[in-house]
Amino acid sequence: MAGDGKRVVRDIMSRPVVTATVDETVAAAADRMREQSVGSVVVVDGPRPVGILTERDLVRLASAGADPTSRVADWMTADPDHVAPDAEVSAAFASLAEHGYRHIPVVDDGQLVGIVSMRDLMRIAQIQPAESLAHEVPRGLEGVVVAETEIGDVRGLEGFYHYRQYNAVELAETRSLEDVWYLLFQGELPTRSQHDAFVDEVRPLRVIPDAVRSALPEIARVAGDAAPLDLLRTTVSLLGASLGFRPSLDLDHDELRAEALQVCAVVPTLLCALHRLQHGEEPVDPDPDLAYAANYLYMMLGERPTAEHARAVEQYLISTIDHGFNASTFTARVITSTGADLAAAVVGGIGALSGPLHGGAPSRALQMLDEIGTIDNADPWIRAAVERGDRLMGFGHRVYKVDDPRSVMLRSVAERLGGPKLEFAEQVEQQAVEILAELKPGRKLYTNVEFYAGIVMDRCGVPREMFTPTFASSRVIGWSAHILEQAADNRLIRPSAHYAGPPPPQPVPPAE
Ligand SMILES: CC(C)(COP(=O)(O)OP(=O)(O)OC[C@H]1O[C@@H](n2cnc3c(N)ncnc32)[C@H](O)[C@@H]1OP(=O)(O)O)[C@@H](O)C(=O)NCCC(=O)NCCS
């Protein structure tokens, strides 16, 4: 405590400090961080601090797909800012806030004596987290880790994503949708008998409950030619209400899982029924003999699809079930964190997915191909669009800075299916990637999942307005797995914002 009663860093710093050396592997340092439950290690040369390695560096390393046996020296921040033990807490805080660090080594006479964290400082100095932290949060929360999950992840620089411990593309190439659904819900791939039991459990749930079914013609009539996803939002809400879904906070895992299964199973039926009603056609009941994807196409188109088309759509569906902490998944988890019911979380997910920057692009990608029209027109069309500042639909990704593995897989599915649009799409892809590299150097823009998704679905007879709904019908499985995970270990997600308006408090002017 300083003479004037103000607290100094020595009073609040943590000791002993968890340390590492420059020549250690990052994996060894990360193990120590985990064992000691700390967010950083100070890298020392004898008693002298020479760097700091934080959880953020580990995330950077993982997302770069780098080798965890790389040296600490290659990933640490060298010569980190430090404070003296006698510095006042407020001065140490100013230093932290200025540089955006979360941990600061405490150094006395060149020797490491402790460490202080932003959290320690805030607790003592009672400084508002919003003001202190806001500036260090990147726009769009890019790269910010907001939760722990065992469901899957995306490694952007490596062009790799996984469900649980399995490569998602490999799952899409070798497994059925029901197997992958089971994997996401149960945490392991099913045995043959588990698969069969799961199918027996799920298939009856495809049937739309009577109360909702009877309301569909009216919903379709009132909505006119609104997007099918907007109608789905309404019907999932109605489904939850009519089945008496209760707040997730009041349910145990089995009860919430039962609701999740029901919603995932019936969403494709709802979408197809709404689509058909919007086109003046009678809904087609699910066929209990058909697997998920074949049944989906059957309910949409009214006839049994070829095995080739069913498999192509199934591969697309598997590849889009989950994808890290994307906007709709995050939305579903935020809503679940309030304890709201599962339908509310799914409706929120649908809303987030409907935006063109997230799930609303595949029909726009095909639209772009239509507008380009001929390969001779591709170069001038693409150039003009990018120079105008337009986004090329089906290109770019927040996380992938290499080829999107889903796009690579779907391109091969599209090649298997063939068709008149394929060659043109491949030529446009090549030109667009080249032009983007020239006009947007360093941004690393390649095709994303949406580009070939449109080509594949079009070839299988899925109408354009059903592209994004088809994405929703698989993603609802991913949302549900996340909802179950969030509910199992819940804490309200409630971040803060940096207030940037006119300084308060201003006198309130009298009403005119
Ligand atoms: C997916 C997407 C929203 C990711 O956005 P993001 O991570 O926020 O990327 P940014 O908006 O920061 O873009 C970075 C730069 O690349 C450019 N860029 C990104 N995607 C682009 C695209 N599809 N076409 C042209 N330029 C693009 C941006 O204009 C920006 O350039 P600038 O630095 O000159 O301003 C974005 O790439 C996009 O809008 N793509 C088109 C829509 C689409 O395909 N959506 C489906 C996603 S699966």
PDB file of C-alpha atoms in Angstrom, residues 90-262:
ATOM      1  CA  SER A  90      -4.110   3.122 -11.701  1.00  0.00           C
ATOM      2  CA  ALA A  91      -0.773   3.723 -13.489  1.00  0.00           C
ATOM      3  CA  ALA A  92      -0.404   0.030 -14.238  1.00  0.00           C
ATOM      4  CA  PHE A  93      -3.946   0.018 -15.523  1.00  0.00           C
ATOM      5  CA  ALA A  94      -3.209   2.998 -17.822  1.00  0.00           C
ATOM      6  CA  SER A  95      -0.274   1.115 -19.240  1.00  0.00           C
ATOM      7  CA  LEU A  96      -2.386  -1.996 -19.853  1.00  0.00           C
ATOM      8  CA  ALA A  97      -5.247  -0.085 -21.395  1.00  0.00           C
ATOM      9  CA  GLU A  98      -2.923   1.838 -23.697  1.00  0.00           C
ATOM     10  CA  HIS A  99      -1.307  -1.249 -25.177  1.00  0.00           C
ATOM     11  CA  GLY A 100      -4.195  -3.651 -25.035  1.00  0.00           C
ATOM     12  CA  TYR A 101      -2.283  -6.273 -23.022  1.00  0.00           C
ATOM     13  CA  ARG A 102      -4.084  -8.615 -20.685  1.00  0.00           C
ATOM     14  CA  HIS A 103      -1.112  -9.536 -18.511  1.00  0.00           C
ATOM     15  CA  ILE A 104       1.853  -7.435 -17.456  1.00  0.00           C
ATOM     16  CA  PRO A 105       5.006  -8.814 -15.813  1.00  0.00           C
ATOM     17  CA  VAL A 106       6.027  -7.038 -12.630  1.00  0.00           C
ATOM     18  CA  VAL A 107       9.771  -6.399 -12.737  1.00  0.00           C
ATOM     19  CA  ASP A 108      11.990  -5.101  -9.932  1.00  0.00           C
ATOM     20  CA  ASP A 109      15.574  -4.247 -10.752  1.00  0.00           C
ATOM     21  CA  GLY A 110      15.511  -6.350 -13.937  1.00  0.00           C
ATOM     22  CA  GLN A 111      14.094  -9.394 -12.121  1.00  0.00           C
ATOM     23  CA  LEU A 112      10.659 -10.889 -12.594  1.00  0.00           C
ATOM     24  CA  VAL A 113       8.790 -10.731  -9.271  1.00  0.00           C
ATOM     25  CA  GLY A 114       5.140 -11.154 -10.204  1.00  0.00           C
ATOM     26  CA  ILE A 115       2.421 -10.668 -12.799  1.00  0.00           C
ATOM     27  CA  VAL A 116      -0.744  -8.580 -12.885  1.00  0.00           C
ATOM     28  CA  SER A 117      -3.742  -9.118 -15.063  1.00  0.00           C
ATOM     29  CA  MET A 118      -6.367  -6.748 -16.331  1.00  0.00           C
ATOM     30  CA  ARG A 119      -8.858  -8.654 -14.226  1.00  0.00           C
ATOM     31  CA  ASP A 120      -6.857  -8.064 -11.021  1.00  0.00           C
ATOM     32  CA  LEU A 121      -6.584  -4.386 -11.837  1.00  0.00           C
ATOM     33  CA  MET A 122     -10.242  -3.984 -12.655  1.00  0.00           C
ATOM     34  CA  ARG A 123     -11.259  -5.738  -9.483  1.00  0.00           C
ATOM     35  CA  ILE A 124      -9.161  -3.423  -7.357  1.00  0.00           C
ATOM     36  CA  ALA A 125      -9.435  -0.185  -9.275  1.00  0.00           C
ATOM     37  CA  GLN A 126     -13.133  -0.846  -9.947  1.00  0.00           C
ATOM     38  CA  ILE A 127     -12.680   0.305 -13.480  1.00  0.00           C
ATOM     39  CA  GLN A 128     -15.532  -0.348 -15.873  1.00  0.00           C
ATOM     40  CA  PRO A 129     -14.656  -3.258 -18.147  1.00  0.00           C
ATOM     41  CA  ALA A 130     -16.425  -1.732 -21.136  1.00  0.00           C
ATOM     42  CA  GLU A 131     -14.268   1.365 -21.163  1.00  0.00           C
ATOM     43  CA  SER A 132     -11.058  -0.453 -20.590  1.00  0.00           C
ATOM     44  CA  LEU A 133     -11.488  -3.394 -22.906  1.00  0.00           C
ATOM     45  CA  ALA A 134     -13.547  -2.119 -25.792  1.00  0.00           C
ATOM     46  CA  HIS A 135     -10.689  -0.762 -27.820  1.00  0.00           C
ATOM     47  CA  GLU A 136      -8.879  -4.066 -27.832  1.00  0.00           C
ATOM     48  CA  VAL A 137     -11.797  -6.013 -29.298  1.00  0.00           C
ATOM     49  CA  PRO A 138     -11.503  -6.146 -33.093  1.00  0.00           C
ATOM     50  CA  ARG A 139     -14.462  -5.110 -35.185  1.00  0.00           C
ATOM     51  CA  GLY A 140     -16.775  -8.009 -35.890  1.00  0.00           C
ATOM     52  CA  LEU A 141     -15.152  -9.880 -32.947  1.00  0.00           C
ATOM     53  CA  GLU A 142     -12.703 -11.363 -35.438  1.00  0.00           C
ATOM     54  CA  GLY A 143     -10.444 -13.904 -33.745  1.00  0.00           C
ATOM     55  CA  VAL A 144     -11.987 -13.326 -30.300  1.00  0.00           C
ATOM     56  CA  VAL A 145     -12.432 -16.551 -28.378  1.00  0.00           C
ATOM     57  CA  VAL A 146     -15.788 -16.405 -26.577  1.00  0.00           C
ATOM     58  CA  ALA A 147     -16.415 -19.987 -25.484  1.00  0.00           C
ATOM     59  CA  GLU A 148     -15.085 -23.485 -25.167  1.00  0.00           C
ATOM     60  CA  THR A 149     -16.623 -26.127 -27.384  1.00  0.00           C
ATOM     61  CA  GLU A 150     -16.116 -29.813 -28.049  1.00  0.00           C
ATOM     62  CA  ILE A 151     -18.308 -29.781 -31.158  1.00  0.00           C
ATOM     63  CA  GLY A 152     -15.814 -28.698 -33.770  1.00  0.00           C
ATOM     64  CA  ASP A 153     -13.542 -25.987 -35.099  1.00  0.00           C
ATOM     65  CA  VAL A 154     -12.188 -24.301 -38.194  1.00  0.00           C
ATOM     66  CA  ARG A 155      -8.504 -23.813 -38.982  1.00  0.00           C
ATOM     67  CA  GLY A 156      -8.568 -20.925 -41.394  1.00  0.00           C
ATOM     68  CA  LEU A 157      -4.987 -20.847 -42.582  1.00  0.00           C
ATOM     69  CA  GLU A 158      -4.847 -24.586 -43.023  1.00  0.00           C
ATOM     70  CA  GLY A 159      -8.134 -24.918 -44.945  1.00  0.00           C
ATOM     71  CA  PHE A 160      -9.381 -27.526 -42.487  1.00  0.00           C
ATOM     72  CA  TYR A 161     -12.437 -27.939 -40.292  1.00  0.00           C
ATOM     73  CA  HIS A 162     -13.640 -30.731 -38.105  1.00  0.00           C
ATOM     74  CA  TYR A 163     -16.664 -32.113 -36.282  1.00  0.00           C
ATOM     75  CA  ARG A 164     -15.578 -33.462 -32.918  1.00  0.00           C
ATOM     76  CA  GLN A 165     -12.222 -35.128 -33.709  1.00  0.00           C
ATOM     77  CA  TYR A 166     -12.980 -35.968 -37.342  1.00  0.00           C
ATOM     78  CA  ASN A 167     -12.182 -34.137 -40.571  1.00  0.00           C
ATOM     79  CA  ALA A 168     -15.601 -32.841 -41.682  1.00  0.00           C
ATOM     80  CA  VAL A 169     -14.838 -33.335 -45.380  1.00  0.00           C
ATOM     81  CA  GLU A 170     -13.886 -36.959 -44.731  1.00  0.00           C
ATOM     82  CA  LEU A 171     -17.171 -37.423 -42.877  1.00  0.00           C
ATOM     83  CA  ALA A 172     -19.049 -35.918 -45.847  1.00  0.00           C
ATOM     84  CA  GLU A 173     -17.222 -38.279 -48.182  1.00  0.00           C
ATOM     85  CA  THR A 174     -17.704 -41.470 -46.189  1.00  0.00           C
ATOM     86  CA  ARG A 175     -20.661 -41.201 -43.805  1.00  0.00           C
ATOM     87  CA  SER A 176     -24.421 -40.687 -43.854  1.00  0.00           C
ATOM     88  CA  LEU A 177     -26.053 -37.535 -42.549  1.00  0.00           C
ATOM     89  CA  GLU A 178     -27.670 -39.522 -39.743  1.00  0.00           C
ATOM     90  CA  ASP A 179     -24.231 -40.775 -38.626  1.00  0.00           C
ATOM     91  CA  VAL A 180     -22.882 -37.226 -38.468  1.00  0.00           C
ATOM     92  CA  TRP A 181     -26.006 -35.943 -36.715  1.00  0.00           C
ATOM     93  CA  TYR A 182     -25.497 -38.693 -34.106  1.00  0.00           C
ATOM     94  CA  LEU A 183     -21.833 -37.703 -33.802  1.00  0.00           C
ATOM     95  CA  LEU A 184     -22.728 -34.102 -33.065  1.00  0.00           C
ATOM     96  CA  PHE A 185     -25.423 -34.952 -30.533  1.00  0.00           C
ATOM     97  CA  GLN A 186     -23.771 -37.937 -28.811  1.00  0.00           C
ATOM     98  CA  GLY A 187     -20.086 -37.099 -29.179  1.00  0.00           C
ATOM     99  CA  GLU A 188     -19.173 -40.302 -31.032  1.00  0.00           C
ATOM    100  CA  LEU A 189     -19.922 -41.998 -34.332  1.00  0.00           C
ATOM    101  CA  PRO A 190     -22.650 -44.639 -34.024  1.00  0.00           C
ATOM    102  CA  THR A 191     -22.177 -48.371 -34.324  1.00  0.00           C
ATOM    103  CA  ARG A 192     -24.493 -50.087 -36.809  1.00  0.00           C
ATOM    104  CA  SER A 193     -27.079 -50.826 -34.124  1.00  0.00           C
ATOM    105  CA  GLN A 194     -26.825 -47.321 -32.645  1.00  0.00           C
ATOM    106  CA  HIS A 195     -27.353 -45.935 -36.148  1.00  0.00           C
ATOM    107  CA  ASP A 196     -30.462 -48.065 -36.640  1.00  0.00           C
ATOM    108  CA  ALA A 197     -31.880 -47.116 -33.242  1.00  0.00           C
ATOM    109  CA  PHE A 198     -31.228 -43.434 -33.972  1.00  0.00           C
ATOM    110  CA  VAL A 199     -32.968 -43.667 -37.349  1.00  0.00           C
ATOM    111  CA  ASP A 200     -35.950 -45.364 -35.680  1.00  0.00           C
ATOM    112  CA  GLU A 201     -36.060 -42.570 -33.111  1.00  0.00           C
ATOM    113  CA  VAL A 202     -35.805 -39.735 -35.625  1.00  0.00           C
ATOM    114  CA  ARG A 203     -37.944 -40.794 -38.600  1.00  0.00           C
ATOM    115  CA  PRO A 204     -41.336 -40.543 -36.878  1.00  0.00           C
ATOM    116  CA  LEU A 205     -40.375 -37.031 -35.749  1.00  0.00           C
ATOM    117  CA  ARG A 206     -40.292 -35.838 -39.374  1.00  0.00           C
ATOM    118  CA  VAL A 207     -44.079 -35.692 -39.396  1.00  0.00           C
ATOM    119  CA  ILE A 208     -45.415 -32.178 -38.790  1.00  0.00           C
ATOM    120  CA  PRO A 209     -47.581 -32.068 -35.650  1.00  0.00           C
ATOM    121  CA  ASP A 210     -51.261 -31.569 -36.570  1.00  0.00           C
ATOM    122  CA  ALA A 211     -51.669 -28.146 -34.960  1.00  0.00           C
ATOM    123  CA  VAL A 212     -48.800 -26.705 -36.964  1.00  0.00           C
ATOM    124  CA  ARG A 213     -49.710 -28.529 -40.153  1.00  0.00           C
ATOM    125  CA  SER A 214     -53.189 -27.068 -40.180  1.00  0.00           C
ATOM    126  CA  ALA A 215     -51.757 -23.543 -39.887  1.00  0.00           C
ATOM    127  CA  LEU A 216     -49.301 -23.877 -42.791  1.00  0.00           C
ATOM    128  CA  PRO A 217     -51.664 -23.021 -45.702  1.00  0.00           C
ATOM    129  CA  GLU A 218     -52.623 -19.787 -43.973  1.00  0.00           C
ATOM    130  CA  ILE A 219     -48.995 -18.903 -43.186  1.00  0.00           C
ATOM    131  CA  ALA A 220     -48.042 -19.525 -46.827  1.00  0.00           C
ATOM    132  CA  ARG A 221     -51.019 -17.522 -48.066  1.00  0.00           C
ATOM    133  CA  VAL A 222     -50.355 -14.491 -45.862  1.00  0.00           C
ATOM    134  CA  ALA A 223     -46.620 -14.566 -46.569  1.00  0.00           C
ATOM    135  CA  GLY A 224     -47.166 -14.582 -50.356  1.00  0.00           C
ATOM    136  CA  ASP A 225     -43.821 -14.975 -52.067  1.00  0.00           C
ATOM    137  CA  ALA A 226     -41.732 -14.130 -48.996  1.00  0.00           C
ATOM    138  CA  ALA A 227     -38.478 -16.064 -48.629  1.00  0.00           C
ATOM    139  CA  PRO A 228     -39.078 -19.619 -47.341  1.00  0.00           C
ATOM    140  CA  LEU A 229     -36.615 -18.974 -44.522  1.00  0.00           C
ATOM    141  CA  ASP A 230     -38.816 -16.165 -43.216  1.00  0.00           C
ATOM    142  CA  LEU A 231     -41.729 -18.586 -43.149  1.00  0.00           C
ATOM    143  CA  LEU A 232     -39.593 -21.175 -41.387  1.00  0.00           C
ATOM    144  CA  ARG A 233     -38.798 -18.622 -38.677  1.00  0.00           C
ATOM    145  CA  THR A 234     -42.495 -18.200 -38.067  1.00  0.00           C
ATOM    146  CA  THR A 235     -43.275 -21.920 -38.133  1.00  0.00           C
ATOM    147  CA  VAL A 236     -40.459 -22.968 -35.793  1.00  0.00           C
ATOM    148  CA  SER A 237     -41.741 -20.364 -33.368  1.00  0.00           C
ATOM    149  CA  LEU A 238     -45.251 -21.779 -33.710  1.00  0.00           C
ATOM    150  CA  LEU A 239     -43.953 -25.339 -33.364  1.00  0.00           C
ATOM    151  CA  GLY A 240     -42.167 -24.543 -30.094  1.00  0.00           C
ATOM    152  CA  ALA A 241     -45.193 -22.760 -28.695  1.00  0.00           C
ATOM    153  CA  SER A 242     -47.692 -25.422 -29.726  1.00  0.00           C
ATOM    154  CA  LEU A 243     -45.550 -28.288 -28.401  1.00  0.00           C
ATOM    155  CA  GLY A 244     -45.093 -26.405 -25.141  1.00  0.00           C
ATOM    156  CA  PHE A 245     -41.318 -26.044 -25.279  1.00  0.00           C
ATOM    157  CA  ARG A 246     -40.116 -24.829 -21.909  1.00  0.00           C
ATOM    158  CA  PRO A 247     -37.171 -22.571 -21.019  1.00  0.00           C
ATOM    159  CA  SER A 248     -33.938 -24.513 -21.463  1.00  0.00           C
ATOM    160  CA  LEU A 249     -33.052 -23.409 -17.949  1.00  0.00           C
ATOM    161  CA  ASP A 250     -35.835 -25.620 -16.599  1.00  0.00           C
ATOM    162  CA  LEU A 251     -35.031 -28.727 -18.647  1.00  0.00           C
ATOM    163  CA  ASP A 252     -32.581 -31.536 -18.082  1.00  0.00           C
ATOM    164  CA  HIS A 253     -30.357 -32.766 -20.898  1.00  0.00           C
ATOM    165  CA  ASP A 254     -32.698 -35.546 -22.048  1.00  0.00           C
ATOM    166  CA  GLU A 255     -35.700 -33.231 -22.239  1.00  0.00           C
ATOM    167  CA  LEU A 256     -33.781 -30.612 -24.196  1.00  0.00           C
ATOM    168  CA  ARG A 257     -32.297 -33.289 -26.485  1.00  0.00           C
ATOM    169  CA  ALA A 258     -35.802 -34.582 -27.243  1.00  0.00           C
ATOM    170  CA  GLU A 259     -36.909 -31.085 -28.286  1.00  0.00           C
ATOM    171  CA  ALA A 260     -33.758 -30.663 -30.378  1.00  0.00           C
ATOM    172  CA  LEU A 261     -34.325 -33.959 -32.197  1.00  0.00           C
ATOM    173  CA  GLN A 262     -37.916 -33.012 -32.889  1.00  0.00           C
TER     174      GLN A 262
END
